[in-house]
PDB file of C-alpha atoms in Angstrom:
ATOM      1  CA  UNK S 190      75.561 -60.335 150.295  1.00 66.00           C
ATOM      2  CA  UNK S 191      79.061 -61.979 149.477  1.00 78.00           C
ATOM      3  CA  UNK S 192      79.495 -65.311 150.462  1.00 91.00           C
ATOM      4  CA  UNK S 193      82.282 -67.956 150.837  1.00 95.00           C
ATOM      5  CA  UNK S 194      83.553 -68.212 147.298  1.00 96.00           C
ATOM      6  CA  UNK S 195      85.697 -71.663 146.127  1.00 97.00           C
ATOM      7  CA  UNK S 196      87.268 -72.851 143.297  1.00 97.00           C
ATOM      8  CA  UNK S 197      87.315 -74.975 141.257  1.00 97.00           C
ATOM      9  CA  UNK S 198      84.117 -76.144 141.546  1.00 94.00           C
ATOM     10  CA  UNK S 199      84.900 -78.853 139.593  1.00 96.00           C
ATOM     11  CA  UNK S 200      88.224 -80.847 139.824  1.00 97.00           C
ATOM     12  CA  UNK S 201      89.120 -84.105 137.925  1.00 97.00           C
ATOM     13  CA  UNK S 202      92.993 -85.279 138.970  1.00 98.00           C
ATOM     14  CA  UNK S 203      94.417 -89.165 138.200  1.00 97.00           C
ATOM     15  CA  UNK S 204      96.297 -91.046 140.766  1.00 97.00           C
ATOM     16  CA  UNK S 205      99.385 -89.540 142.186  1.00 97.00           C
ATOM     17  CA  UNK S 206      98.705 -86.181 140.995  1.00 97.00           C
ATOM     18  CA  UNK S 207      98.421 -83.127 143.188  1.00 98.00           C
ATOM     19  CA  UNK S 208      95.548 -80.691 143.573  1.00 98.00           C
ATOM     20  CA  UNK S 209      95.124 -76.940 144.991  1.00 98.00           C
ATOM     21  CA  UNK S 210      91.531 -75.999 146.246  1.00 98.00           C
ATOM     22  CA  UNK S 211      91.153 -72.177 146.777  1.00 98.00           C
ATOM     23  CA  UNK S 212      89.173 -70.547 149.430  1.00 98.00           C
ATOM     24  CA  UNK S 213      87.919 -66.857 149.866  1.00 97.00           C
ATOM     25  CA  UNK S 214      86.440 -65.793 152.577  1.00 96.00           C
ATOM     26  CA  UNK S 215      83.263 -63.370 153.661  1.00 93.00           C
ATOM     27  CA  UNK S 216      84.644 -60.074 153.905  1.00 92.00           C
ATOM     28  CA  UNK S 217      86.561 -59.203 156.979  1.00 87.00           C
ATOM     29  CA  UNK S 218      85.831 -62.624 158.466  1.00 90.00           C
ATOM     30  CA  UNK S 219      89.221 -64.000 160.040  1.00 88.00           C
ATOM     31  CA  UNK S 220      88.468 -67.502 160.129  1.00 90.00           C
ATOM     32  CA  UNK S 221      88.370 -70.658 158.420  1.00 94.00           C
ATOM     33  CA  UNK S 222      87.926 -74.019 157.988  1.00 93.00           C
ATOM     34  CA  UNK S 223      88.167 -76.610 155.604  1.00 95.00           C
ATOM     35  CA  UNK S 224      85.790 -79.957 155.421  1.00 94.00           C
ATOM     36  CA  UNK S 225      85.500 -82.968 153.258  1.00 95.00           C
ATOM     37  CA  UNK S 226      82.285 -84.897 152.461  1.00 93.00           C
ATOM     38  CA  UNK S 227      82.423 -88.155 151.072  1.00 92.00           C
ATOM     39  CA  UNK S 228      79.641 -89.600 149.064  1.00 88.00           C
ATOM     40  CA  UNK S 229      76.418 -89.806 151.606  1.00 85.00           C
ATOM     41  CA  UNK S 230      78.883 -88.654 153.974  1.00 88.00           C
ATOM     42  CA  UNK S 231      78.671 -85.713 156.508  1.00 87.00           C
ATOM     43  CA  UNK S 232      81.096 -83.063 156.666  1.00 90.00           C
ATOM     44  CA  UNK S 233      84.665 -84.254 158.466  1.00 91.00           C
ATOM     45  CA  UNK S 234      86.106 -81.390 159.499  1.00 90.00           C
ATOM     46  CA  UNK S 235      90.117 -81.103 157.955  1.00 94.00           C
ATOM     47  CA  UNK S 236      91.699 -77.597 159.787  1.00 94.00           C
ATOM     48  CA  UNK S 237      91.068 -74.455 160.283  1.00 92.00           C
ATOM     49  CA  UNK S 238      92.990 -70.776 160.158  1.00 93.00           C
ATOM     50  CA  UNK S 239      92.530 -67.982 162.690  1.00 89.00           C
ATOM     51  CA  UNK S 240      94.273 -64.846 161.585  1.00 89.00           C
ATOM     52  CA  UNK S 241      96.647 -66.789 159.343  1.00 90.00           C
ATOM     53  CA  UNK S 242      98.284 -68.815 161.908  1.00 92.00           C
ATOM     54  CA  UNK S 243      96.529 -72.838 161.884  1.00 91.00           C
ATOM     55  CA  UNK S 244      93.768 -73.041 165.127  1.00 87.00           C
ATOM     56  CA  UNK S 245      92.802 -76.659 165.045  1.00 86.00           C
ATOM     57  CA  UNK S 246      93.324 -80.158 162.572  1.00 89.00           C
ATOM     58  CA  UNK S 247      91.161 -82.378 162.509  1.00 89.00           C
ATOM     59  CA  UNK S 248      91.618 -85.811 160.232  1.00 88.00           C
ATOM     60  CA  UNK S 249      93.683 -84.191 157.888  1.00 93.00           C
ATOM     61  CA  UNK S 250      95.995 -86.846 155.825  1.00 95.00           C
ATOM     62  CA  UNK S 251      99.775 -86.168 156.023  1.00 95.00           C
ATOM     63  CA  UNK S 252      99.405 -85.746 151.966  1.00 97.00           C
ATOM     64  CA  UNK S 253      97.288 -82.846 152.518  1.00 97.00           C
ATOM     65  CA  UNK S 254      98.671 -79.009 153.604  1.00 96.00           C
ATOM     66  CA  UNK S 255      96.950 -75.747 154.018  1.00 97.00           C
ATOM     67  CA  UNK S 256      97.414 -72.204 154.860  1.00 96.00           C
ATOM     68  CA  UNK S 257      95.635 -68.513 155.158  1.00 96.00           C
ATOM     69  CA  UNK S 258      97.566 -66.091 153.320  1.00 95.00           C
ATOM     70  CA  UNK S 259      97.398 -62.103 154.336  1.00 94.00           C
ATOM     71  CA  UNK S 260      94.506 -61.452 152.722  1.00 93.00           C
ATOM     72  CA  UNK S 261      92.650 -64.379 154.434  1.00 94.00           C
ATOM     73  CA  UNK S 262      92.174 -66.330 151.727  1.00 96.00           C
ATOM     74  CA  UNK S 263      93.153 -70.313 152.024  1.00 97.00           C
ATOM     75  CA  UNK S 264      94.351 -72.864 149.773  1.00 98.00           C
ATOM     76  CA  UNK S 265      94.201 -76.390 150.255  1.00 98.00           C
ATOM     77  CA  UNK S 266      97.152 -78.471 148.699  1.00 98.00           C
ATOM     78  CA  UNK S 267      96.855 -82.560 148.298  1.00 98.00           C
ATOM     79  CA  UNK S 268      99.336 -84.355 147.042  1.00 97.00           C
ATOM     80  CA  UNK S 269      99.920 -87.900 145.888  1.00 97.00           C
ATOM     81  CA  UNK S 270      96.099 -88.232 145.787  1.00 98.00           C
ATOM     82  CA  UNK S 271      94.188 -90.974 145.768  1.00 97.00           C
ATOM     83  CA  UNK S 272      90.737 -92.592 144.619  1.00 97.00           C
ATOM     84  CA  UNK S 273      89.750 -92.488 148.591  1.00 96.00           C
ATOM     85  CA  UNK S 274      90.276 -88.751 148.583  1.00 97.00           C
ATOM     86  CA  UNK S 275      87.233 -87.862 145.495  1.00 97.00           C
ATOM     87  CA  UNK S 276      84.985 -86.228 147.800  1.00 96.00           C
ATOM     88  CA  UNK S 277      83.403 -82.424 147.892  1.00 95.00           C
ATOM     89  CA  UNK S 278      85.437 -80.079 149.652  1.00 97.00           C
ATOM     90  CA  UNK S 279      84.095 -77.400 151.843  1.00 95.00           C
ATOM     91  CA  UNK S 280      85.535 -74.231 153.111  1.00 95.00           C
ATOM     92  CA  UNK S 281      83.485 -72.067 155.548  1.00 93.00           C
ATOM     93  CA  UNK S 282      84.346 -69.070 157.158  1.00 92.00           C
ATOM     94  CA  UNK S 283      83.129 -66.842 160.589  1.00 88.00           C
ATOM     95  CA  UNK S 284      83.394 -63.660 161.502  1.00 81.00           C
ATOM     96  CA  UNK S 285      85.610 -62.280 164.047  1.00 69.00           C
ATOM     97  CA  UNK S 286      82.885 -63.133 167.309  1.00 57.00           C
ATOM     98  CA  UNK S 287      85.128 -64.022 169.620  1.00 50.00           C
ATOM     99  CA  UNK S 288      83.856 -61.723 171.861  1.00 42.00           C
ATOM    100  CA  UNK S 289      81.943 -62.364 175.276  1.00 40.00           C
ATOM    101  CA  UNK S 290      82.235 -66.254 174.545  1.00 40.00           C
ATOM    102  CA  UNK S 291      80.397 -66.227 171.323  1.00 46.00           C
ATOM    103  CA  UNK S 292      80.833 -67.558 168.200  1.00 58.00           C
ATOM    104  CA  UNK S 293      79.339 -67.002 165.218  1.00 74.00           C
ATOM    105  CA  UNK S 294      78.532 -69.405 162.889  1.00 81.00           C
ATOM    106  CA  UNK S 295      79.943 -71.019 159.813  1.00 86.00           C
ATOM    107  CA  UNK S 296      79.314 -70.151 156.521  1.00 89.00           C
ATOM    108  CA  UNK S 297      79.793 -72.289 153.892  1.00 91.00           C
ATOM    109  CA  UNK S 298      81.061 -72.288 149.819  1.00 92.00           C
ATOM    110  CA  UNK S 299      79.100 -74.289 147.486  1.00 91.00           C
ATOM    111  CA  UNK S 300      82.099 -76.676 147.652  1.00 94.00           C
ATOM    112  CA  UNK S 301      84.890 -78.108 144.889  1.00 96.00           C
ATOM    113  CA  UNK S 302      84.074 -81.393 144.076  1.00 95.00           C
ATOM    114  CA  UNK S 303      87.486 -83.554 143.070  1.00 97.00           C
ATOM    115  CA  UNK S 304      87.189 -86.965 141.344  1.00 97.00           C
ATOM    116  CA  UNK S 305      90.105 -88.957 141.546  1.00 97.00           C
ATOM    117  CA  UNK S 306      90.774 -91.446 138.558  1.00 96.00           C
TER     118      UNK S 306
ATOM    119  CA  UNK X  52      83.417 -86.957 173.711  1.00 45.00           C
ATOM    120  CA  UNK X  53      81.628 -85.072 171.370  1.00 59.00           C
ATOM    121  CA  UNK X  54      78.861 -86.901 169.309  1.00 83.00           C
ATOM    122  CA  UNK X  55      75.775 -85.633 167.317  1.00 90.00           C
ATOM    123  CA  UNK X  56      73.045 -88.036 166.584  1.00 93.00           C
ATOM    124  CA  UNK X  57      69.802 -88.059 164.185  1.00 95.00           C
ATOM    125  CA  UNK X  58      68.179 -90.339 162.541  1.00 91.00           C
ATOM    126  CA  UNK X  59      68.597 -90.778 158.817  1.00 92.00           C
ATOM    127  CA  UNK X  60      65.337 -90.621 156.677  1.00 95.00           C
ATOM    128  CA  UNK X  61      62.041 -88.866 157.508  1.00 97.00           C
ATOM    129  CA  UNK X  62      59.425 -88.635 154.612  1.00 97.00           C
ATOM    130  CA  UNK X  63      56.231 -86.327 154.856  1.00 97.00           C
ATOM    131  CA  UNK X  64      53.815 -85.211 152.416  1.00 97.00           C
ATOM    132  CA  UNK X  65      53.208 -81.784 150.681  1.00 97.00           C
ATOM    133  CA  UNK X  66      51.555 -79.105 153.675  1.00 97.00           C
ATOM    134  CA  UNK X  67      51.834 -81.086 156.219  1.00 97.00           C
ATOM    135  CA  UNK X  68      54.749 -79.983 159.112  1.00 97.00           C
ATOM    136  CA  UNK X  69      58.730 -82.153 159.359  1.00 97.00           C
ATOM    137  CA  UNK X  70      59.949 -82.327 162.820  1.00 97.00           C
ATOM    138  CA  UNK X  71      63.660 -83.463 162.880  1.00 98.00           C
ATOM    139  CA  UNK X  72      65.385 -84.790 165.568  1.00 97.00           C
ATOM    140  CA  UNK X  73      69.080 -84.483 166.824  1.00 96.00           C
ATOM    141  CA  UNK X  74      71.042 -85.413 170.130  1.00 95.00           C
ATOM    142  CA  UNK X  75      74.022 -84.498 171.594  1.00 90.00           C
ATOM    143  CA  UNK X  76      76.886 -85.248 174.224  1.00 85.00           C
ATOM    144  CA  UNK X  77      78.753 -82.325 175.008  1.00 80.00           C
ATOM    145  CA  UNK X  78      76.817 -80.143 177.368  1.00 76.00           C
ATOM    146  CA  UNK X  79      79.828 -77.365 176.378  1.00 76.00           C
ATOM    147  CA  UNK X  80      77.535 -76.664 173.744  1.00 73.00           C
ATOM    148  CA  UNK X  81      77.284 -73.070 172.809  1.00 78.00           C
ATOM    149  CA  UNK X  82      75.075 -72.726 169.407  1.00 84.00           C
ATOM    150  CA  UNK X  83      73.772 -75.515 168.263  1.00 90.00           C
ATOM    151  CA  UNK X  84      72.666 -75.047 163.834  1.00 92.00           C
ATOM    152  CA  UNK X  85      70.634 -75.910 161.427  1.00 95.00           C
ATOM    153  CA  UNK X  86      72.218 -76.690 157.935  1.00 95.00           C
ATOM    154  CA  UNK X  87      70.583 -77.597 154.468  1.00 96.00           C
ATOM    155  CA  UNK X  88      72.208 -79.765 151.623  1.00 94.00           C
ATOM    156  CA  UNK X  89      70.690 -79.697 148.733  1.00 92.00           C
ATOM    157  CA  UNK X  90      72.139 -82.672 145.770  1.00 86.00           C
ATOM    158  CA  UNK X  91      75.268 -81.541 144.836  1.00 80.00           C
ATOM    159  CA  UNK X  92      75.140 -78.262 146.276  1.00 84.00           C
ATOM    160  CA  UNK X  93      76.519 -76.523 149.521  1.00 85.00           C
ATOM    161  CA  UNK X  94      75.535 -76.234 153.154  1.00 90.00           C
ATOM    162  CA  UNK X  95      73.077 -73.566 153.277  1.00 91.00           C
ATOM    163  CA  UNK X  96      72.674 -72.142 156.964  1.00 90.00           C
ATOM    164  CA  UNK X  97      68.884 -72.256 158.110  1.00 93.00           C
ATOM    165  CA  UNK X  98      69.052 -71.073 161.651  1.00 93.00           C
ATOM    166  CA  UNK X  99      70.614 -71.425 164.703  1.00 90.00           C
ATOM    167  CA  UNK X 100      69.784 -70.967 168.409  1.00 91.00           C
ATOM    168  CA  UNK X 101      72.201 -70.100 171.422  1.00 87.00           C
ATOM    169  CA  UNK X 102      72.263 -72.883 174.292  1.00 85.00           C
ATOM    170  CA  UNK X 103      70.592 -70.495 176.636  1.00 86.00           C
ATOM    171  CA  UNK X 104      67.353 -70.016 174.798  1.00 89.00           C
ATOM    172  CA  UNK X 105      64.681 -73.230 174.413  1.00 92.00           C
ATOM    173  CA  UNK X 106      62.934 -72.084 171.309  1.00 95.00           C
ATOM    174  CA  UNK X 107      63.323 -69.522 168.299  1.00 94.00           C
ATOM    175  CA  UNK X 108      60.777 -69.176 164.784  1.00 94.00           C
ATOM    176  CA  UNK X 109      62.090 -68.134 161.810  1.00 91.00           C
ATOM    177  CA  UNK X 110      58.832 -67.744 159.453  1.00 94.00           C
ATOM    178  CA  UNK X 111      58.308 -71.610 158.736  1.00 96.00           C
ATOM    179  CA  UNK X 112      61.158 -73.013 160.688  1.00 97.00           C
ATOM    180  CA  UNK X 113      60.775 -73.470 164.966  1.00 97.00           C
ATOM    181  CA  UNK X 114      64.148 -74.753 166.664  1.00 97.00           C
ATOM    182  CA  UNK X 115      63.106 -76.388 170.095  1.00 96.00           C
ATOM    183  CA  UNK X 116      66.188 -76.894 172.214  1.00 95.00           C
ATOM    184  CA  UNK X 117      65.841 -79.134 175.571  1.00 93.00           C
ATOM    185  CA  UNK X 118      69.417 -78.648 177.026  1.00 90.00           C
ATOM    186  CA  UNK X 119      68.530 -81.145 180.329  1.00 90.00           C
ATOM    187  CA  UNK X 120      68.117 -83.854 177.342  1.00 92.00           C
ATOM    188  CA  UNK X 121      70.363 -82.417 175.117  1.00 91.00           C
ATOM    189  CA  UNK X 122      67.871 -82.442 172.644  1.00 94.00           C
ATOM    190  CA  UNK X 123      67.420 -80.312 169.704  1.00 95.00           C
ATOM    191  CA  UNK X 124      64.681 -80.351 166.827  1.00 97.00           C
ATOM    192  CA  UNK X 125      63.466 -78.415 163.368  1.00 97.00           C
ATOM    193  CA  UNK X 126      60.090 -78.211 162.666  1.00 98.00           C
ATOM    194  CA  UNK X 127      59.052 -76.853 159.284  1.00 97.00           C
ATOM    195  CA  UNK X 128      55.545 -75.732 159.049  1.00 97.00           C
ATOM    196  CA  UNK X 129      53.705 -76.488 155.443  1.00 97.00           C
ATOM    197  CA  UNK X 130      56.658 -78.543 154.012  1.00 98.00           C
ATOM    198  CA  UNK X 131      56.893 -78.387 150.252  1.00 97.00           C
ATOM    199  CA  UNK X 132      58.937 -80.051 147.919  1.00 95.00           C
ATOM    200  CA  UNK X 133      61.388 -77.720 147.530  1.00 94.00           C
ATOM    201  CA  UNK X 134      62.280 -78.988 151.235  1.00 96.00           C
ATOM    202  CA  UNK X 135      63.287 -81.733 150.012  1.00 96.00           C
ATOM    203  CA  UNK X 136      67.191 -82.058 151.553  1.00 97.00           C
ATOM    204  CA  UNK X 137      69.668 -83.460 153.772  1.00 96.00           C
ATOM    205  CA  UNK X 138      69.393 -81.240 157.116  1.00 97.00           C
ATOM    206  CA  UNK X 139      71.981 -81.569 158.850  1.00 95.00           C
ATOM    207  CA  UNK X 140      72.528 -80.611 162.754  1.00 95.00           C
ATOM    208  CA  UNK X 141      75.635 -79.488 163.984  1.00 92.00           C
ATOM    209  CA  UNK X 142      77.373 -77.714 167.349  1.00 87.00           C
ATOM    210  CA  UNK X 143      79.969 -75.770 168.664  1.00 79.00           C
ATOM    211  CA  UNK X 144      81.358 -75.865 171.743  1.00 69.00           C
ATOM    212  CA  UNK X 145      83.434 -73.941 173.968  1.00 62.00           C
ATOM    213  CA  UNK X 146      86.770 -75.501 172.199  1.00 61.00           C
ATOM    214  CA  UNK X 147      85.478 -73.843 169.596  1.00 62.00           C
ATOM    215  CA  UNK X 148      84.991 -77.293 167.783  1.00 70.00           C
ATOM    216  CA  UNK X 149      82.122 -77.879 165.151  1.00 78.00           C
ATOM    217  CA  UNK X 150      80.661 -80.959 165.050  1.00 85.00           C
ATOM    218  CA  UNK X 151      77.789 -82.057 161.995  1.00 90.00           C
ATOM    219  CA  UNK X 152      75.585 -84.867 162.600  1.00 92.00           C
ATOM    220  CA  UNK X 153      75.316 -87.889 160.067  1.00 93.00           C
ATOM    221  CA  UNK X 154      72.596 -85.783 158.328  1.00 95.00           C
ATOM    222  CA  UNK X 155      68.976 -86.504 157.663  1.00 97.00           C
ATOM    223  CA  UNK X 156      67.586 -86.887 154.511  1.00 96.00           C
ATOM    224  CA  UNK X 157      63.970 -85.022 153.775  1.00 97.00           C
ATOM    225  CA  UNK X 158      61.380 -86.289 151.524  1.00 97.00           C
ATOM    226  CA  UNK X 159      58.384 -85.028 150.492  1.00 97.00           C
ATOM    227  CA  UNK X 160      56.227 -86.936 148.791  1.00 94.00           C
ATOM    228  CA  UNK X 161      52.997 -84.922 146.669  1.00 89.00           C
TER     229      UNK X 161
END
């Protein structure tokens, strides 16, 4: 079965610089979120996308943007980055549940891991 | 608030069964998951149970939920060494918010 694909998975940016992250979704799954793991960290949740409009934000810095284009994949843009921000970044996605009060639950990429130098 | 405890480290050996532990706050709670982190490598779902059942088995994996306690565990039967992981525990609630736990780290010793 597909699964949440992200890339890079590997990201190595200096000081300053600016990074995109790329997200694709599950097939016809209209949501998702984005989540960054710091080094024996758990996952902090950043935003997330509901049909391409923004549903919730979570501790995402100022430097940081995001959006869900038409075909429901996301990008994550950082700019001005810095050494704090070298962590693995998630994006998950979930299906359209929102049905009868349920939700379905998240499904993760394998993550891009960005080291900042 | 919303807050998901468990403790950190829990070592077995090889065959015998892991129980892991988690609490939470908000009795909004809808599903409450199951999540596996292997080094370096994505969250891997395991299982997940809705608030309104108290137990579901999934071959070697048993989720026990106590919602009066707020209490919610994994218990892997014959635990081998590729078990070895951080398991992490994590909820959604009505807000449709979805909250991990700190994470607790499995190791199985031979």
């Amino acid at each position: 079965a597909a699964g949440v694909i992200q890339s890079p998975r590997h990201l190595i940016k200096e000081k300053r610089e600016t990074a995109t992250l790329k997200c694709y979704p599950i097939p016809r799954h209209d949501t998702v979120y984005w989540y960054q793991q710091g080094p024996g960290q758990d996952p902090q949740f950043l935003i997330s996308f509901y049909e391409k409009m923004q549903s919730d934000k979570g501790s995402i810095p100022d430097r940081f943007s995001a959006q869900q284009f038409s075909d429901y994949h996301s990008e994550l843009n950082m700019s001005s980055l810095e050494l704090g921000d070298s962590a693995l970044y998630f994006c998950a996605s979930s299906s359209p549940a929102r049905t009868g009060g349920h939700n379905s639950p998240l499904h993760f990429g394998n993550g891009t891991r960005l080291t900042v130098t | 608030g919303e807050d998901v405890e468990q403790s950190l480290f829990l070592s077995v050996r090889e065959g015998d069964s892991s129980v892991i532990n988690c609490t939470y706050t908000d009795s909004s709670s809808t599903y409450l998951y199951w999540y596996k982190q292997e080094p370096g490598a994505g969250l891997q779902l395991l299982t997940y149970i809705f608030s309104n059942m108290d137990m579901k088995q999934d071959q070697r994996l048993t989720v026990l939920l106590n919602k009066k306690d707020k209490h919610l565990s994994l218990r892997i039967a014959d635990t081998q060494t590729g078990d070895s992981a951080i398991y992490f525990c994590a909820e959604m609630n009505y807000g449709q918010n979805f909250v991990f736990g700190p994470g607790t780290r499995l190791s199985v010793l031979p």
